[in-house]
Amino acid sequence: MTSVTGVQTCALPIWAMMFERFTEKTLKAVMMAQAESRRLGKDHVGTRMLIVGIVAEGTDVGFRALAQLGILLPEARIALEEAIGRGQGGKAMEIPFTASAKKVLEDAIECAQIQDCPSVCTSHLLRAIIQQENGTGEELLRKLLGSESADTVRERVVRAIEKEEGAERLASGTPADVGSQERKQADGLHQAASLPEVKLTETLKYGEDLTLLAMDGKLEPMVGRDRKSTRLN
């Protein structure tokens, strides 16, 4: 089954609903991952292919973060083929995601929520990939970056993502905590709306107009306060 987004959803409505939260660029990255699976004759989409899909998308934060680290499409495709080889499949209308790839797609939504982002970007997809312990996507990144340490790869990728996210916020004029600011403002409005309504006419009915009393000379004198009043003046 193909959703309105164009991504193969494995005939599961829940996936179609999930992809509605993805930006167009993130959807393109997922479709490019599916294209890599077909290119290599595979019958599944794994996390390695999602890495190549992010690079193949070519414009979003995830791509720019990886490009900053020197990871470009030709090298990524070569490393992918060396890792998984070629098969005889890739001809099916629907290419399912592996369990690890499904988990990445789900975790990407959580990454977006943590950052108060309404939509899932390729940077969230990339963050979800490097969060997986001993994942094949992270393994491909280690190969592309020439590092044996998973922790080092995660640190380098996160720094690159944060740098690109910061540059994008600066370019758009969006503060880093825009999501929390909007949420605080909404909470303040909700609290104000829940306060009891004050009817000024009812309040004044039980009070005295001090201005009118002063004009009529009916205010009591400030006994014993002349000295203090003089000092204040």
PDB file of C-alpha atoms in Angstrom:
ATOM      1  CA  MET A   1       0.000   0.000   0.000  1.00  0.00           C
ATOM      2  CA  THR A   2       1.307   3.444  -0.909  1.00  0.00           C
ATOM      3  CA  SER A   3       0.250   6.350   1.313  1.00  0.00           C
ATOM      4  CA  VAL A   4      -0.653   9.837   0.121  1.00  0.00           C
ATOM      5  CA  THR A   5       2.941  10.764   0.950  1.00  0.00           C
ATOM      6  CA  GLY A   6       4.299   8.330  -1.638  1.00  0.00           C
ATOM      7  CA  VAL A   7       6.105   6.169   0.930  1.00  0.00           C
ATOM      8  CA  GLN A   8       5.430   2.432   0.914  1.00  0.00           C
ATOM      9  CA  THR A   9       3.534   1.838   4.174  1.00  0.00           C
ATOM     10  CA  CYS A  10       3.380  -1.963   4.221  1.00  0.00           C
ATOM     11  CA  ALA A  11      -0.442  -1.853   4.211  1.00  0.00           C
ATOM     12  CA  LEU A  12      -0.500  -0.650   7.824  1.00  0.00           C
ATOM     13  CA  PRO A  13      -2.647   2.432   8.529  1.00  0.00           C
ATOM     14  CA  ILE A  14      -0.516   3.265  11.570  1.00  0.00           C
ATOM     15  CA  TRP A  15       2.479   3.886   9.319  1.00  0.00           C
ATOM     16  CA  ALA A  16       0.472   6.191   7.087  1.00  0.00           C
ATOM     17  CA  MET A  17      -0.541   8.171  10.171  1.00  0.00           C
ATOM     18  CA  MET A  18       3.032   8.286  11.398  1.00  0.00           C
ATOM     19  CA  PHE A  19       4.409   9.534   8.086  1.00  0.00           C
ATOM     20  CA  GLU A  20       1.953  12.432   8.178  1.00  0.00           C
ATOM     21  CA  ARG A  21       4.207  13.935  10.862  1.00  0.00           C
ATOM     22  CA  PHE A  22       7.288  13.775   8.629  1.00  0.00           C
ATOM     23  CA  THR A  23       8.407  16.799   6.636  1.00  0.00           C
ATOM     24  CA  GLU A  24       8.588  16.524   2.852  1.00  0.00           C
ATOM     25  CA  LYS A  25      12.378  16.329   3.082  1.00  0.00           C
ATOM     26  CA  THR A  26      12.225  13.499   5.615  1.00  0.00           C
ATOM     27  CA  LEU A  27       9.732  11.618   3.447  1.00  0.00           C
ATOM     28  CA  LYS A  28      12.077  12.074   0.503  1.00  0.00           C
ATOM     29  CA  ALA A  29      14.933  10.612   2.575  1.00  0.00           C
ATOM     30  CA  VAL A  30      12.798   7.555   3.414  1.00  0.00           C
ATOM     31  CA  MET A  31      11.844   7.117  -0.253  1.00  0.00           C
ATOM     32  CA  MET A  32      15.509   7.410  -1.259  1.00  0.00           C
ATOM     33  CA  ALA A  33      16.279   4.649   1.261  1.00  0.00           C
ATOM     34  CA  GLN A  34      13.653   2.492  -0.447  1.00  0.00           C
ATOM     35  CA  ALA A  35      15.253   3.318  -3.802  1.00  0.00           C
ATOM     36  CA  GLU A  36      18.621   2.118  -2.475  1.00  0.00           C
ATOM     37  CA  SER A  37      17.014  -1.163  -1.469  1.00  0.00           C
ATOM     38  CA  ARG A  38      15.698  -1.636  -4.999  1.00  0.00           C
ATOM     39  CA  ARG A  39      19.011  -0.589  -6.541  1.00  0.00           C
ATOM     40  CA  LEU A  40      20.802  -3.320  -4.612  1.00  0.00           C
ATOM     41  CA  GLY A  41      18.104  -5.937  -5.215  1.00  0.00           C
ATOM     42  CA  LYS A  42      17.038  -6.206  -1.576  1.00  0.00           C
ATOM     43  CA  ASP A  43      13.628  -7.024  -0.157  1.00  0.00           C
ATOM     44  CA  HIS A  44      13.836  -4.795   2.921  1.00  0.00           C
ATOM     45  CA  VAL A  45      14.819  -1.302   4.073  1.00  0.00           C
ATOM     46  CA  GLY A  46      17.294  -1.268   6.946  1.00  0.00           C
ATOM     47  CA  THR A  47      18.948   1.473   8.970  1.00  0.00           C
ATOM     48  CA  ARG A  48      22.012   1.493   6.703  1.00  0.00           C
ATOM     49  CA  MET A  49      19.721   2.408   3.819  1.00  0.00           C
ATOM     50  CA  LEU A  50      18.147   5.160   5.899  1.00  0.00           C
ATOM     51  CA  ILE A  51      21.614   6.694   6.329  1.00  0.00           C
ATOM     52  CA  VAL A  52      22.125   6.692   2.561  1.00  0.00           C
ATOM     53  CA  GLY A  53      18.598   8.039   2.115  1.00  0.00           C
ATOM     54  CA  ILE A  54      19.393  11.012   4.358  1.00  0.00           C
ATOM     55  CA  VAL A  55      22.515  11.744   2.326  1.00  0.00           C
ATOM     56  CA  ALA A  56      20.646  11.275  -0.975  1.00  0.00           C
ATOM     57  CA  GLU A  57      17.965  13.781   0.096  1.00  0.00           C
ATOM     58  CA  GLY A  58      20.650  16.417  -0.326  1.00  0.00           C
ATOM     59  CA  THR A  59      19.342  19.576   1.392  1.00  0.00           C
ATOM     60  CA  ASP A  60      18.064  19.049   4.948  1.00  0.00           C
ATOM     61  CA  VAL A  61      19.824  19.299   8.307  1.00  0.00           C
ATOM     62  CA  GLY A  62      20.635  15.581   8.411  1.00  0.00           C
ATOM     63  CA  PHE A  63      22.355  15.742   5.029  1.00  0.00           C
ATOM     64  CA  ARG A  64      24.267  18.915   5.946  1.00  0.00           C
ATOM     65  CA  ALA A  65      25.448  17.416   9.240  1.00  0.00           C
ATOM     66  CA  LEU A  66      26.813  14.329   7.476  1.00  0.00           C
ATOM     67  CA  ALA A  67      28.338  16.436   4.692  1.00  0.00           C
ATOM     68  CA  GLN A  68      30.055  18.506   7.380  1.00  0.00           C
ATOM     69  CA  LEU A  69      31.692  15.254   8.508  1.00  0.00           C
ATOM     70  CA  GLY A  70      32.761  14.467   4.933  1.00  0.00           C
ATOM     71  CA  ILE A  71      30.062  11.875   4.208  1.00  0.00           C
ATOM     72  CA  LEU A  72      28.796  12.292   0.639  1.00  0.00           C
ATOM     73  CA  LEU A  73      26.528  10.166  -1.545  1.00  0.00           C
ATOM     74  CA  PRO A  74      29.073   8.311  -3.756  1.00  0.00           C
ATOM     75  CA  GLU A  75      31.083   7.121  -0.742  1.00  0.00           C
ATOM     76  CA  ALA A  76      27.935   6.271   1.206  1.00  0.00           C
ATOM     77  CA  ARG A  77      26.576   4.131  -1.651  1.00  0.00           C
ATOM     78  CA  ILE A  78      29.865   2.285  -2.026  1.00  0.00           C
ATOM     79  CA  ALA A  79      30.064   1.592   1.723  1.00  0.00           C
ATOM     80  CA  LEU A  80      26.449   0.375   1.732  1.00  0.00           C
ATOM     81  CA  GLU A  81      27.026  -2.030  -1.147  1.00  0.00           C
ATOM     82  CA  GLU A  82      30.200  -3.345   0.463  1.00  0.00           C
ATOM     83  CA  ALA A  83      28.293  -3.946   3.694  1.00  0.00           C
ATOM     84  CA  ILE A  84      25.230  -5.758   2.313  1.00  0.00           C
ATOM     85  CA  GLY A  85      26.135  -6.753  -1.244  1.00  0.00           C
ATOM     86  CA  ARG A  86      23.637  -7.166  -4.065  1.00  0.00           C
ATOM     87  CA  GLY A  87      20.627  -9.442  -4.209  1.00  0.00           C
ATOM     88  CA  GLN A  88      18.029 -10.651  -6.660  1.00  0.00           C
ATOM     89  CA  GLY A  89      15.046  -8.979  -5.025  1.00  0.00           C
ATOM     90  CA  GLY A  90      13.897  -5.389  -5.040  1.00  0.00           C
ATOM     91  CA  LYS A  91      11.108  -6.045  -7.543  1.00  0.00           C
ATOM     92  CA  ALA A  92       8.181  -6.084  -5.127  1.00  0.00           C
ATOM     93  CA  MET A  93       5.711  -3.211  -5.089  1.00  0.00           C
ATOM     94  CA  GLU A  94       6.128  -2.873  -1.335  1.00  0.00           C
ATOM     95  CA  ILE A  95       9.491  -3.124   0.395  1.00  0.00           C
ATOM     96  CA  PRO A  96       9.071  -3.566   4.163  1.00  0.00           C
ATOM     97  CA  PHE A  97      11.209  -1.950   6.832  1.00  0.00           C
ATOM     98  CA  THR A  98      13.295  -4.105   9.128  1.00  0.00           C
ATOM     99  CA  ALA A  99      12.444  -4.116  12.833  1.00  0.00           C
ATOM    100  CA  SER A 100      15.405  -1.806  13.506  1.00  0.00           C
ATOM    101  CA  ALA A 101      14.325   0.619  10.786  1.00  0.00           C
ATOM    102  CA  LYS A 102      10.765   0.688  12.156  1.00  0.00           C
ATOM    103  CA  LYS A 103      12.176   1.485  15.598  1.00  0.00           C
ATOM    104  CA  VAL A 104      14.212   4.347  14.108  1.00  0.00           C
ATOM    105  CA  LEU A 105      11.124   5.821  12.457  1.00  0.00           C
ATOM    106  CA  GLU A 106       9.229   5.642  15.754  1.00  0.00           C
ATOM    107  CA  ASP A 107      12.142   7.035  17.775  1.00  0.00           C
ATOM    108  CA  ALA A 108      12.510   9.924  15.329  1.00  0.00           C
ATOM    109  CA  ILE A 109       9.044  11.124  16.355  1.00  0.00           C
ATOM    110  CA  GLU A 110      10.108  10.996  19.999  1.00  0.00           C
ATOM    111  CA  CYS A 111      13.285  12.966  19.191  1.00  0.00           C
ATOM    112  CA  ALA A 112      11.142  15.658  17.569  1.00  0.00           C
ATOM    113  CA  GLN A 113       8.848  15.784  20.604  1.00  0.00           C
ATOM    114  CA  ILE A 114      11.807  16.180  22.966  1.00  0.00           C
ATOM    115  CA  GLN A 115      12.926  19.211  20.943  1.00  0.00           C
ATOM    116  CA  ASP A 116       9.380  20.646  20.850  1.00  0.00           C
ATOM    117  CA  CYS A 117       9.307  20.291  17.061  1.00  0.00           C
ATOM    118  CA  PRO A 118       5.887  19.761  15.461  1.00  0.00           C
ATOM    119  CA  SER A 119       7.377  17.835  12.518  1.00  0.00           C
ATOM    120  CA  VAL A 120      10.024  15.151  12.097  1.00  0.00           C
ATOM    121  CA  CYS A 121      13.126  16.326  10.214  1.00  0.00           C
ATOM    122  CA  THR A 122      16.032  14.277   8.880  1.00  0.00           C
ATOM    123  CA  SER A 123      18.082  15.419  11.886  1.00  0.00           C
ATOM    124  CA  HIS A 124      15.623  13.557  14.133  1.00  0.00           C
ATOM    125  CA  LEU A 125      15.914  10.517  11.895  1.00  0.00           C
ATOM    126  CA  LEU A 126      19.702  10.694  12.196  1.00  0.00           C
ATOM    127  CA  ARG A 127      19.542  11.125  15.981  1.00  0.00           C
ATOM    128  CA  ALA A 128      17.293   8.062  16.238  1.00  0.00           C
ATOM    129  CA  ILE A 129      19.776   5.999  14.195  1.00  0.00           C
ATOM    130  CA  ILE A 130      22.777   6.803  16.374  1.00  0.00           C
ATOM    131  CA  GLN A 131      20.761   6.113  19.544  1.00  0.00           C
ATOM    132  CA  GLN A 132      20.485   2.424  18.660  1.00  0.00           C
ATOM    133  CA  GLU A 133      22.999   0.229  20.445  1.00  0.00           C
ATOM    134  CA  ASN A 134      25.027  -1.840  17.971  1.00  0.00           C
ATOM    135  CA  GLY A 135      22.771  -0.755  15.118  1.00  0.00           C
ATOM    136  CA  THR A 136      23.727  -1.356  11.503  1.00  0.00           C
ATOM    137  CA  GLY A 137      23.177   2.315  10.643  1.00  0.00           C
ATOM    138  CA  GLU A 138      25.627   3.394  13.312  1.00  0.00           C
ATOM    139  CA  GLU A 139      27.971   0.657  12.049  1.00  0.00           C
ATOM    140  CA  LEU A 140      27.878   2.186   8.567  1.00  0.00           C
ATOM    141  CA  LEU A 141      28.659   5.609  10.045  1.00  0.00           C
ATOM    142  CA  ARG A 142      31.654   4.173  11.885  1.00  0.00           C
ATOM    143  CA  LYS A 143      32.933   2.778   8.604  1.00  0.00           C
ATOM    144  CA  LEU A 144      32.412   6.058   6.747  1.00  0.00           C
ATOM    145  CA  LEU A 145      34.084   8.075   9.509  1.00  0.00           C
ATOM    146  CA  GLY A 146      36.931   5.590   9.981  1.00  0.00           C
ATOM    147  CA  SER A 147      36.233   5.170  13.691  1.00  0.00           C
ATOM    148  CA  GLU A 148      36.073   2.053  15.833  1.00  0.00           C
ATOM    149  CA  SER A 149      34.342   3.827  18.708  1.00  0.00           C
ATOM    150  CA  ALA A 150      30.559   4.082  18.663  1.00  0.00           C
ATOM    151  CA  ASP A 151      30.667   6.779  21.350  1.00  0.00           C
ATOM    152  CA  THR A 152      33.040   8.904  19.282  1.00  0.00           C
ATOM    153  CA  VAL A 153      30.802   8.584  16.238  1.00  0.00           C
ATOM    154  CA  ARG A 154      27.738   9.601  18.255  1.00  0.00           C
ATOM    155  CA  GLU A 155      29.517  12.626  19.703  1.00  0.00           C
ATOM    156  CA  ARG A 156      30.745  13.788  16.303  1.00  0.00           C
ATOM    157  CA  VAL A 157      27.361  13.322  14.652  1.00  0.00           C
ATOM    158  CA  VAL A 158      25.471  15.071  17.470  1.00  0.00           C
ATOM    159  CA  ARG A 159      27.869  18.035  17.364  1.00  0.00           C
ATOM    160  CA  ALA A 160      27.423  18.309  13.609  1.00  0.00           C
ATOM    161  CA  ILE A 161      23.630  18.121  13.926  1.00  0.00           C
ATOM    162  CA  GLU A 162      23.555  20.781  16.657  1.00  0.00           C
ATOM    163  CA  LYS A 163      25.751  23.084  14.585  1.00  0.00           C
ATOM    164  CA  GLU A 164      23.464  22.779  11.559  1.00  0.00           C
ATOM    165  CA  GLU A 165      20.317  23.137  13.671  1.00  0.00           C
ATOM    166  CA  GLY A 166      21.757  26.288  15.207  1.00  0.00           C
ATOM    167  CA  ALA A 167      22.606  27.702  11.791  1.00  0.00           C
ATOM    168  CA  GLU A 168      19.077  26.985  10.571  1.00  0.00           C
ATOM    169  CA  ARG A 169      17.509  28.679  13.601  1.00  0.00           C
ATOM    170  CA  LEU A 170      19.756  31.688  13.091  1.00  0.00           C
ATOM    171  CA  ALA A 171      18.804  31.915   9.424  1.00  0.00           C
ATOM    172  CA  SER A 172      15.091  31.708  10.203  1.00  0.00           C
ATOM    173  CA  GLY A 173      15.266  33.992  13.237  1.00  0.00           C
ATOM    174  CA  THR A 174      13.730  31.296  15.453  1.00  0.00           C
ATOM    175  CA  PRO A 175      14.936  31.133  19.084  1.00  0.00           C
ATOM    176  CA  ALA A 176      16.123  27.778  20.366  1.00  0.00           C
ATOM    177  CA  ASP A 177      13.362  27.540  22.957  1.00  0.00           C
ATOM    178  CA  VAL A 178      10.499  28.734  20.765  1.00  0.00           C
ATOM    179  CA  GLY A 179       8.464  25.638  21.535  1.00  0.00           C
ATOM    180  CA  SER A 180       8.695  26.034  25.297  1.00  0.00           C
ATOM    181  CA  GLN A 181       7.995  29.778  25.040  1.00  0.00           C
ATOM    182  CA  GLU A 182       4.786  29.124  23.124  1.00  0.00           C
ATOM    183  CA  ARG A 183       3.793  26.464  25.616  1.00  0.00           C
ATOM    184  CA  LYS A 184       4.360  28.831  28.583  1.00  0.00           C
ATOM    185  CA  GLN A 185       2.314  31.526  26.888  1.00  0.00           C
ATOM    186  CA  ALA A 186      -0.528  29.072  26.293  1.00  0.00           C
ATOM    187  CA  ASP A 187      -0.365  27.926  29.927  1.00  0.00           C
ATOM    188  CA  GLY A 188      -0.550  31.543  31.090  1.00  0.00           C
ATOM    189  CA  LEU A 189      -3.615  32.204  28.968  1.00  0.00           C
ATOM    190  CA  HIS A 190      -5.248  29.041  30.267  1.00  0.00           C
ATOM    191  CA  GLN A 191      -4.602  30.056  33.876  1.00  0.00           C
ATOM    192  CA  ALA A 192      -5.956  33.549  33.254  1.00  0.00           C
ATOM    193  CA  ALA A 193      -9.095  32.104  31.676  1.00  0.00           C
ATOM    194  CA  SER A 194      -9.676  29.898  34.720  1.00  0.00           C
ATOM    195  CA  LEU A 195      -9.712  32.823  37.203  1.00  0.00           C
ATOM    196  CA  PRO A 196     -13.140  33.907  38.501  1.00  0.00           C
ATOM    197  CA  GLU A 197     -14.621  36.911  36.736  1.00  0.00           C
ATOM    198  CA  VAL A 198     -14.528  40.129  38.767  1.00  0.00           C
ATOM    199  CA  LYS A 199     -17.637  42.319  38.393  1.00  0.00           C
ATOM    200  CA  LEU A 200     -16.518  45.864  39.066  1.00  0.00           C
ATOM    201  CA  THR A 201     -20.052  47.227  39.547  1.00  0.00           C
ATOM    202  CA  GLU A 202     -20.716  44.732  42.348  1.00  0.00           C
ATOM    203  CA  THR A 203     -17.424  45.623  44.032  1.00  0.00           C
ATOM    204  CA  LEU A 204     -18.055  49.383  43.906  1.00  0.00           C
ATOM    205  CA  LYS A 205     -21.539  48.932  45.330  1.00  0.00           C
ATOM    206  CA  TYR A 206     -20.054  48.059  48.710  1.00  0.00           C
ATOM    207  CA  GLY A 207     -17.286  50.674  48.674  1.00  0.00           C
ATOM    208  CA  GLU A 208     -17.006  54.447  49.092  1.00  0.00           C
ATOM    209  CA  ASP A 209     -15.892  57.001  46.535  1.00  0.00           C
ATOM    210  CA  LEU A 210     -12.983  58.653  48.352  1.00  0.00           C
ATOM    211  CA  THR A 211     -12.740  61.414  45.762  1.00  0.00           C
ATOM    212  CA  LEU A 212     -16.328  62.521  46.406  1.00  0.00           C
ATOM    213  CA  LEU A 213     -15.786  62.363  50.188  1.00  0.00           C
ATOM    214  CA  ALA A 214     -12.695  64.573  49.888  1.00  0.00           C
ATOM    215  CA  MET A 215     -14.578  67.135  47.792  1.00  0.00           C
ATOM    216  CA  ASP A 216     -17.338  67.257  50.443  1.00  0.00           C
ATOM    217  CA  GLY A 217     -14.770  67.581  53.255  1.00  0.00           C
ATOM    218  CA  LYS A 218     -15.912  64.365  54.852  1.00  0.00           C
ATOM    219  CA  LEU A 219     -12.539  62.571  55.019  1.00  0.00           C
ATOM    220  CA  GLU A 220     -11.132  62.159  58.528  1.00  0.00           C
ATOM    221  CA  PRO A 221      -7.873  64.103  59.211  1.00  0.00           C
ATOM    222  CA  MET A 222      -4.607  62.199  59.454  1.00  0.00           C
ATOM    223  CA  VAL A 223      -4.224  62.588  63.212  1.00  0.00           C
ATOM    224  CA  GLY A 224      -0.629  62.294  64.436  1.00  0.00           C
ATOM    225  CA  ARG A 225       0.817  62.091  60.909  1.00  0.00           C
ATOM    226  CA  ASP A 226       1.617  65.780  60.250  1.00  0.00           C
ATOM    227  CA  ARG A 227       5.269  65.306  61.106  1.00  0.00           C
ATOM    228  CA  LYS A 228       5.592  62.258  58.912  1.00  0.00           C
ATOM    229  CA  SER A 229       3.791  63.955  56.034  1.00  0.00           C
ATOM    230  CA  THR A 230       6.087  66.973  56.284  1.00  0.00           C
ATOM    231  CA  ARG A 231       9.148  64.754  56.270  1.00  0.00           C
ATOM    232  CA  LEU A 232       7.897  62.937  53.195  1.00  0.00           C
ATOM    233  CA  ASN A 233       7.274  66.256  51.429  1.00  0.00           C
TER     234      ASN A 233
END
